[in-house]
PDB file of C-alpha atoms in Angstrom:
ATOM      1  CA  MET P   8     -47.911 -54.620  -0.948  1.00 73.00           C
ATOM      2  CA  ILE P   9     -48.798 -52.480  -3.676  1.00 81.00           C
ATOM      3  CA  PHE P  10     -46.721 -49.595  -2.533  1.00 78.00           C
ATOM      4  CA  ILE P  11     -43.684 -52.291  -3.212  1.00 80.00           C
ATOM      5  CA  LYS P  12     -45.198 -52.705  -6.536  1.00 80.00           C
ATOM      6  CA  PHE P  13     -45.697 -49.250  -8.095  1.00 77.00           C
ATOM      7  CA  ILE P  14     -41.755 -48.731  -6.900  1.00 79.00           C
ATOM      8  CA  PHE P  15     -40.363 -51.980  -9.015  1.00 80.00           C
ATOM      9  CA  SER P  16     -42.861 -50.999 -12.036  1.00 85.00           C
ATOM     10  CA  LYS P  17     -42.105 -50.213 -15.254  1.00 87.00           C
ATOM     11  CA  ALA P  18     -43.719 -46.547 -15.051  1.00 86.00           C
ATOM     12  CA  PHE P  19     -41.754 -45.499 -12.385  1.00 87.00           C
ATOM     13  CA  LEU P  20     -38.730 -47.081 -13.279  1.00 88.00           C
ATOM     14  CA  LYS P  21     -38.737 -44.978 -16.774  1.00 92.00           C
ATOM     15  CA  GLN P  22     -39.771 -41.746 -14.272  1.00 92.00           C
ATOM     16  CA  ILE P  23     -36.895 -42.360 -12.369  1.00 92.00           C
ATOM     17  CA  ILE P  24     -34.463 -43.026 -15.206  1.00 94.00           C
ATOM     18  CA  PHE P  25     -36.095 -40.183 -16.837  1.00 95.00           C
ATOM     19  CA  SER P  26     -35.269 -38.177 -14.211  1.00 95.00           C
ATOM     20  CA  LEU P  27     -31.685 -38.894 -13.671  1.00 96.00           C
ATOM     21  CA  ILE P  28     -31.070 -37.969 -17.546  1.00 97.00           C
ATOM     22  CA  ILE P  29     -33.292 -34.168 -16.726  1.00 97.00           C
ATOM     23  CA  ILE P  30     -30.433 -33.710 -13.800  1.00 97.00           C
ATOM     24  CA  VAL P  31     -27.492 -34.490 -15.381  1.00 97.00           C
ATOM     25  CA  CYS P  32     -28.205 -32.705 -18.484  1.00 97.00           C
ATOM     26  CA  LEU P  33     -29.275 -29.558 -16.597  1.00 97.00           C
ATOM     27  CA  THR P  34     -26.465 -29.769 -14.296  1.00 96.00           C
ATOM     28  CA  PHE P  35     -23.869 -29.907 -17.643  1.00 96.00           C
ATOM     29  CA  PHE P  36     -25.191 -27.244 -18.924  1.00 95.00           C
ATOM     30  CA  THR P  37     -25.015 -25.586 -15.503  1.00 94.00           C
ATOM     31  CA  LEU P  38     -21.443 -25.981 -15.745  1.00 93.00           C
ATOM     32  CA  LYS P  39     -20.899 -24.829 -19.042  1.00 91.00           C
ATOM     33  CA  TRP P  40     -22.983 -22.004 -18.639  1.00 91.00           C
ATOM     34  CA  LEU P  41     -21.131 -21.374 -15.094  1.00 89.00           C
ATOM     35  CA  LYS P  42     -17.293 -21.668 -17.185  1.00 85.00           C
ATOM     36  CA  SER P  43     -18.458 -19.362 -20.113  1.00 82.00           C
ATOM     37  CA  TYR P  44     -19.734 -16.469 -17.518  1.00 82.00           C
ATOM     38  CA  THR P  45     -16.945 -16.371 -15.019  1.00 79.00           C
ATOM     39  CA  ASN P  46     -13.965 -17.043 -17.207  1.00 74.00           C
ATOM     40  CA  HIS P  47     -12.883 -19.977 -15.582  1.00 76.00           C
ATOM     41  CA  GLY P  48      -9.471 -20.324 -16.539  1.00 76.00           C
ATOM     42  CA  ILE P  49      -8.546 -17.037 -18.136  1.00 82.00           C
ATOM     43  CA  THR P  50      -6.568 -14.624 -16.150  1.00 87.00           C
ATOM     44  CA  ILE P  51      -4.984 -11.944 -16.522  1.00 90.00           C
ATOM     45  CA  GLU P  52      -1.116 -11.194 -15.042  1.00 91.00           C
ATOM     46  CA  VAL P  53      -1.509  -7.569 -13.054  1.00 93.00           C
ATOM     47  CA  PRO P  54       1.583  -5.421 -14.474  1.00 94.00           C
ATOM     48  CA  ASP P  55       4.240  -3.735 -12.445  1.00 94.00           C
ATOM     49  CA  LEU P  56       2.459   0.074 -11.927  1.00 93.00           C
ATOM     50  CA  VAL P  57       5.144   1.124  -9.276  1.00 93.00           C
ATOM     51  CA  GLY P  58       6.904   4.583  -9.947  1.00 91.00           C
ATOM     52  CA  LEU P  59       4.571   5.031 -12.745  1.00 92.00           C
ATOM     53  CA  SER P  60       1.615   8.260 -12.868  1.00 91.00           C
ATOM     54  CA  LEU P  61      -1.773   7.666 -12.715  1.00 89.00           C
ATOM     55  CA  ASN P  62      -2.134   8.310 -15.809  1.00 92.00           C
ATOM     56  CA  ASP P  63       0.140   5.932 -17.759  1.00 93.00           C
ATOM     57  CA  ALA P  64      -0.972   3.221 -14.883  1.00 92.00           C
ATOM     58  CA  ASN P  65      -4.786   3.749 -16.776  1.00 92.00           C
ATOM     59  CA  LYS P  66      -3.638   3.461 -19.560  1.00 94.00           C
ATOM     60  CA  ILE P  67      -1.472  -0.034 -19.184  1.00 93.00           C
ATOM     61  CA  LEU P  68      -4.800  -1.114 -16.697  1.00 93.00           C
ATOM     62  CA  GLN P  69      -7.640  -0.024 -19.420  1.00 92.00           C
ATOM     63  CA  LYS P  70      -5.448  -2.269 -22.465  1.00 93.00           C
ATOM     64  CA  ASN P  71      -5.339  -5.457 -20.109  1.00 91.00           C
ATOM     65  CA  LYS P  72      -8.994  -5.255 -19.022  1.00 90.00           C
ATOM     66  CA  LEU P  73      -8.359  -4.044 -15.245  1.00 93.00           C
ATOM     67  CA  VAL P  74      -9.899  -0.817 -13.208  1.00 92.00           C
ATOM     68  CA  TYR P  75      -8.178   0.546 -10.544  1.00 93.00           C
ATOM     69  CA  LYS P  76      -9.001   2.154  -7.192  1.00 92.00           C
ATOM     70  CA  ILE P  77      -7.294   5.197  -5.287  1.00 89.00           C
ATOM     71  CA  GLN P  78      -6.652   3.955  -1.492  1.00 86.00           C
ATOM     72  CA  ASP P  79      -5.593   6.885   0.707  1.00 70.00           C
ATOM     73  CA  SER P  80      -2.343   7.553   0.898  1.00 72.00           C
ATOM     74  CA  THR P  81      -0.545   9.248   3.470  1.00 69.00           C
ATOM     75  CA  ASN P  82       2.631   7.508   3.684  1.00 74.00           C
ATOM     76  CA  TYR P  83       5.778  10.095   1.454  1.00 72.00           C
ATOM     77  CA  ASN P  84       8.075   8.051  -0.158  1.00 77.00           C
ATOM     78  CA  PRO P  85      11.226  10.430  -1.476  1.00 74.00           C
ATOM     79  CA  LYS P  86      12.119   7.868  -3.673  1.00 82.00           C
ATOM     80  CA  PHE P  87       8.776   8.648  -5.769  1.00 84.00           C
ATOM     81  CA  LYS P  88       7.908  11.387  -8.000  1.00 85.00           C
ATOM     82  CA  ALA P  89       4.878  12.914  -5.885  1.00 81.00           C
ATOM     83  CA  GLY P  90       1.766  11.101  -7.556  1.00 84.00           C
ATOM     84  CA  ALA P  91       3.376   8.584  -8.463  1.00 89.00           C
ATOM     85  CA  ILE P  92       2.298   4.664  -7.908  1.00 91.00           C
ATOM     86  CA  ILE P  93       4.124   3.536  -4.553  1.00 90.00           C
ATOM     87  CA  GLU P  94       2.489  -0.207  -4.330  1.00 90.00           C
ATOM     88  CA  HIS P  95      -0.777  -1.862  -5.234  1.00 92.00           C
ATOM     89  CA  GLU P  96      -2.468  -4.920  -4.785  1.00 92.00           C
ATOM     90  CA  PRO P  97      -2.624  -7.182  -6.272  1.00 92.00           C
ATOM     91  CA  MET P  98       1.060  -7.160  -6.707  1.00 91.00           C
ATOM     92  CA  ALA P  99       2.158  -7.524 -10.077  1.00 91.00           C
ATOM     93  CA  GLY P 100       2.762 -10.989 -11.497  1.00 90.00           C
ATOM     94  CA  PHE P 101      -0.921 -12.360  -9.338  1.00 91.00           C
ATOM     95  CA  LYS P 102      -3.058 -13.419 -11.839  1.00 91.00           C
ATOM     96  CA  VAL P 103      -6.973 -11.927 -11.934  1.00 91.00           C
ATOM     97  CA  LYS P 104      -9.837 -11.944 -13.532  1.00 88.00           C
ATOM     98  CA  GLU P 105     -10.906  -9.501 -16.522  1.00 86.00           C
ATOM     99  CA  ASN P 106     -12.369  -5.985 -14.654  1.00 88.00           C
ATOM    100  CA  ARG P 107     -10.206  -6.885 -11.435  1.00 90.00           C
ATOM    101  CA  LYS P 108      -9.983  -3.842  -9.176  1.00 92.00           C
ATOM    102  CA  ILE P 109      -6.472  -3.184  -8.263  1.00 93.00           C
ATOM    103  CA  TYR P 110      -6.000  -0.919  -5.554  1.00 94.00           C
ATOM    104  CA  LEU P 111      -3.166   1.830  -6.292  1.00 93.00           C
ATOM    105  CA  ILE P 112      -1.616   3.485  -3.158  1.00 91.00           C
ATOM    106  CA  LEU P 113      -0.409   7.239  -4.379  1.00 89.00           C
ATOM    107  CA  ASN P 114       2.735   9.046  -3.157  1.00 84.00           C
ATOM    108  CA  PRO P 115       1.003  12.141  -1.406  1.00 80.00           C
ATOM    109  CA  MET P 116       1.416  15.697  -3.645  1.00 72.00           C
ATOM    110  CA  ASP P 117       1.924  16.953  -0.547  1.00 67.00           C
ATOM    111  CA  TYR P 118       3.258  15.737   2.364  1.00 65.00           C
ATOM    112  CA  LYS P 119       2.351  17.291   5.704  1.00 73.00           C
ATOM    113  CA  LYS P 120       4.217  19.439   7.983  1.00 80.00           C
ATOM    114  CA  ILE P 121       4.403  18.360  11.467  1.00 85.00           C
ATOM    115  CA  PRO P 122       5.780  20.231  14.905  1.00 90.00           C
ATOM    116  CA  PHE P 123       9.264  19.776  15.100  1.00 91.00           C
ATOM    117  CA  PRO P 124      10.081  18.178  18.709  1.00 93.00           C
ATOM    118  CA  ASP P 125      12.038  20.160  21.432  1.00 93.00           C
ATOM    119  CA  VAL P 126      15.969  18.043  21.243  1.00 93.00           C
ATOM    120  CA  ILE P 127      17.266  21.205  22.079  1.00 93.00           C
ATOM    121  CA  ARG P 128      19.967  19.979  25.460  1.00 93.00           C
ATOM    122  CA  LYS P 129      19.355  16.596  25.040  1.00 94.00           C
ATOM    123  CA  THR P 130      22.130  13.826  24.111  1.00 93.00           C
ATOM    124  CA  PHE P 131      22.482  13.125  19.978  1.00 94.00           C
ATOM    125  CA  ARG P 132      21.834   9.564  21.260  1.00 94.00           C
ATOM    126  CA  GLN P 133      18.576  10.774  22.440  1.00 93.00           C
ATOM    127  CA  ALA P 134      17.293  13.263  19.441  1.00 93.00           C
ATOM    128  CA  LYS P 135      18.192  11.011  16.453  1.00 94.00           C
ATOM    129  CA  PRO P 136      15.632   8.523  17.047  1.00 93.00           C
ATOM    130  CA  SER P 137      13.130  10.679  17.852  1.00 91.00           C
ATOM    131  CA  LEU P 138      13.620  12.659  14.650  1.00 92.00           C
ATOM    132  CA  GLU P 139      14.105   9.891  12.877  1.00 90.00           C
ATOM    133  CA  SER P 140      10.788   8.255  13.911  1.00 89.00           C
ATOM    134  CA  LEU P 141       8.980  11.166  13.060  1.00 87.00           C
ATOM    135  CA  GLY P 142      10.172  10.904   9.531  1.00 83.00           C
ATOM    136  CA  PHE P 143      13.336  13.682   9.759  1.00 89.00           C
ATOM    137  CA  LYS P 144      16.684  12.811   7.883  1.00 91.00           C
ATOM    138  CA  ILE P 145      19.471  13.911   9.834  1.00 93.00           C
ATOM    139  CA  GLY P 146      22.220  16.085   7.295  1.00 93.00           C
ATOM    140  CA  ASP P 147      25.126  17.345   9.323  1.00 94.00           C
ATOM    141  CA  THR P 148      26.502  17.334  12.471  1.00 93.00           C
ATOM    142  CA  ILE P 149      28.207  20.474  13.595  1.00 93.00           C
ATOM    143  CA  TYR P 150      30.598  20.515  16.622  1.00 93.00           C
ATOM    144  CA  LYS P 151      30.876  23.985  18.456  1.00 92.00           C
ATOM    145  CA  ASP P 152      32.241  25.140  21.922  1.00 91.00           C
ATOM    146  CA  ASP P 153      29.837  24.149  24.226  1.00 90.00           C
ATOM    147  CA  LEU P 154      29.893  22.429  28.201  1.00 88.00           C
ATOM    148  CA  GLY P 155      27.511  19.676  27.279  1.00 88.00           C
ATOM    149  CA  LYS P 156      29.554  17.319  25.169  1.00 91.00           C
ATOM    150  CA  ASN P 157      27.230  15.510  22.024  1.00 92.00           C
ATOM    151  CA  GLU P 158      24.299  17.484  23.236  1.00 94.00           C
ATOM    152  CA  VAL P 159      22.004  19.181  20.817  1.00 95.00           C
ATOM    153  CA  ILE P 160      22.575  22.800  21.119  1.00 94.00           C
ATOM    154  CA  GLU P 161      20.702  23.863  17.842  1.00 94.00           C
ATOM    155  CA  VAL P 162      18.823  22.364  14.884  1.00 95.00           C
ATOM    156  CA  ARG P 163      18.904  23.957  10.921  1.00 95.00           C
ATOM    157  CA  PHE P 164      16.970  23.409   8.474  1.00 93.00           C
ATOM    158  CA  LYS P 165      18.281  24.875   5.286  1.00 91.00           C
ATOM    159  CA  ASN P 166      21.018  26.895   7.187  1.00 91.00           C
ATOM    160  CA  LYS P 167      18.008  28.479   9.294  1.00 93.00           C
ATOM    161  CA  LYS P 168      17.181  27.475  12.811  1.00 94.00           C
ATOM    162  CA  ILE P 169      14.558  25.664  13.925  1.00 92.00           C
ATOM    163  CA  PHE P 170      12.954  26.211  16.913  1.00 92.00           C
ATOM    164  CA  PRO P 171      10.362  23.785  18.391  1.00 89.00           C
ATOM    165  CA  SER P 172       7.036  23.459  17.308  1.00 88.00           C
ATOM    166  CA  ASP P 173       7.935  25.212  13.749  1.00 90.00           C
ATOM    167  CA  LEU P 174       6.243  22.975  11.305  1.00 89.00           C
ATOM    168  CA  ILE P 175       7.921  21.163   9.043  1.00 89.00           C
ATOM    169  CA  ARG P 176       7.893  18.882   6.148  1.00 83.00           C
ATOM    170  CA  LYS P 177       8.234  15.153   7.218  1.00 79.00           C
ATOM    171  CA  THR P 178      11.764  13.774   4.875  1.00 78.00           C
ATOM    172  CA  SER P 179      13.073  17.145   5.395  1.00 86.00           C
ATOM    173  CA  VAL P 180      16.901  16.900   6.002  1.00 91.00           C
ATOM    174  CA  ILE P 181      17.978  19.061   8.992  1.00 94.00           C
ATOM    175  CA  ASP P 182      21.739  19.763  10.510  1.00 95.00           C
ATOM    176  CA  ILE P 183      21.953  19.400  14.468  1.00 95.00           C
ATOM    177  CA  VAL P 184      24.707  21.757  16.247  1.00 95.00           C
ATOM    178  CA  LEU P 185      26.274  19.174  18.940  1.00 95.00           C
ATOM    179  CA  GLY P 186      28.474  20.568  21.757  1.00 92.00           C
ATOM    180  CA  ASN P 187      32.115  19.443  22.004  1.00 91.00           C
ATOM    181  CA  GLY P 188      32.418  19.574  25.682  1.00 87.00           C
ATOM    182  CA  LYS P 189      34.644  22.485  25.392  1.00 86.00           C
ATOM    183  CA  LEU P 190      34.123  25.687  27.451  1.00 80.00           C
ATOM    184  CA  SER P 191      34.274  28.075  24.419  1.00 70.00           C
ATOM    185  CA  SER P 192      37.187  30.801  24.280  1.00 64.00           C
ATOM    186  CA  ASN P 193      35.093  33.641  24.439  1.00 59.00           C
ATOM    187  CA  SER P 194      33.648  32.902  28.364  1.00 50.00           C
ATOM    188  CA  GLU P 195      37.217  33.329  29.595  1.00 47.00           C
TER     189      GLU P 195
END
């Protein structure tokens, strides 16, 4: 009975109202502080950095109050200069906060050499996809007298014969010498 009387007393109701006012005020000031601390509603649009050098991109990012971090890049893209940015995350146009890290992927300065596969005496139809999947580009196809029609007789890079396991740079343009299916006139 005394407890129920205490709950409906003026002193208890004053304490409850006073507590609610303090909670509302603390919540209000905490939300205001969080809004200013996190720069709520203030964003920066990520600029397009693809194709730029690291120095040029750094200037643009500093001007926009953004920072960058370079991620490992092993994929060479011949459309861009060595050391140029080939992609970044977040992409251009995204809205981000100040001091956000932009992850840059650079075109390698010196793309790696890989061992050339053995495609001799394979058909062009078999050799082409395996060469392209390794990153080589097919240049000229030259036909010579040989019984193996459309079979690879030799492979050349800059007019020099390539042998299996020779180290050749990815994206190199190679020429393929194929047989035309005819017996050479020298062997008659």
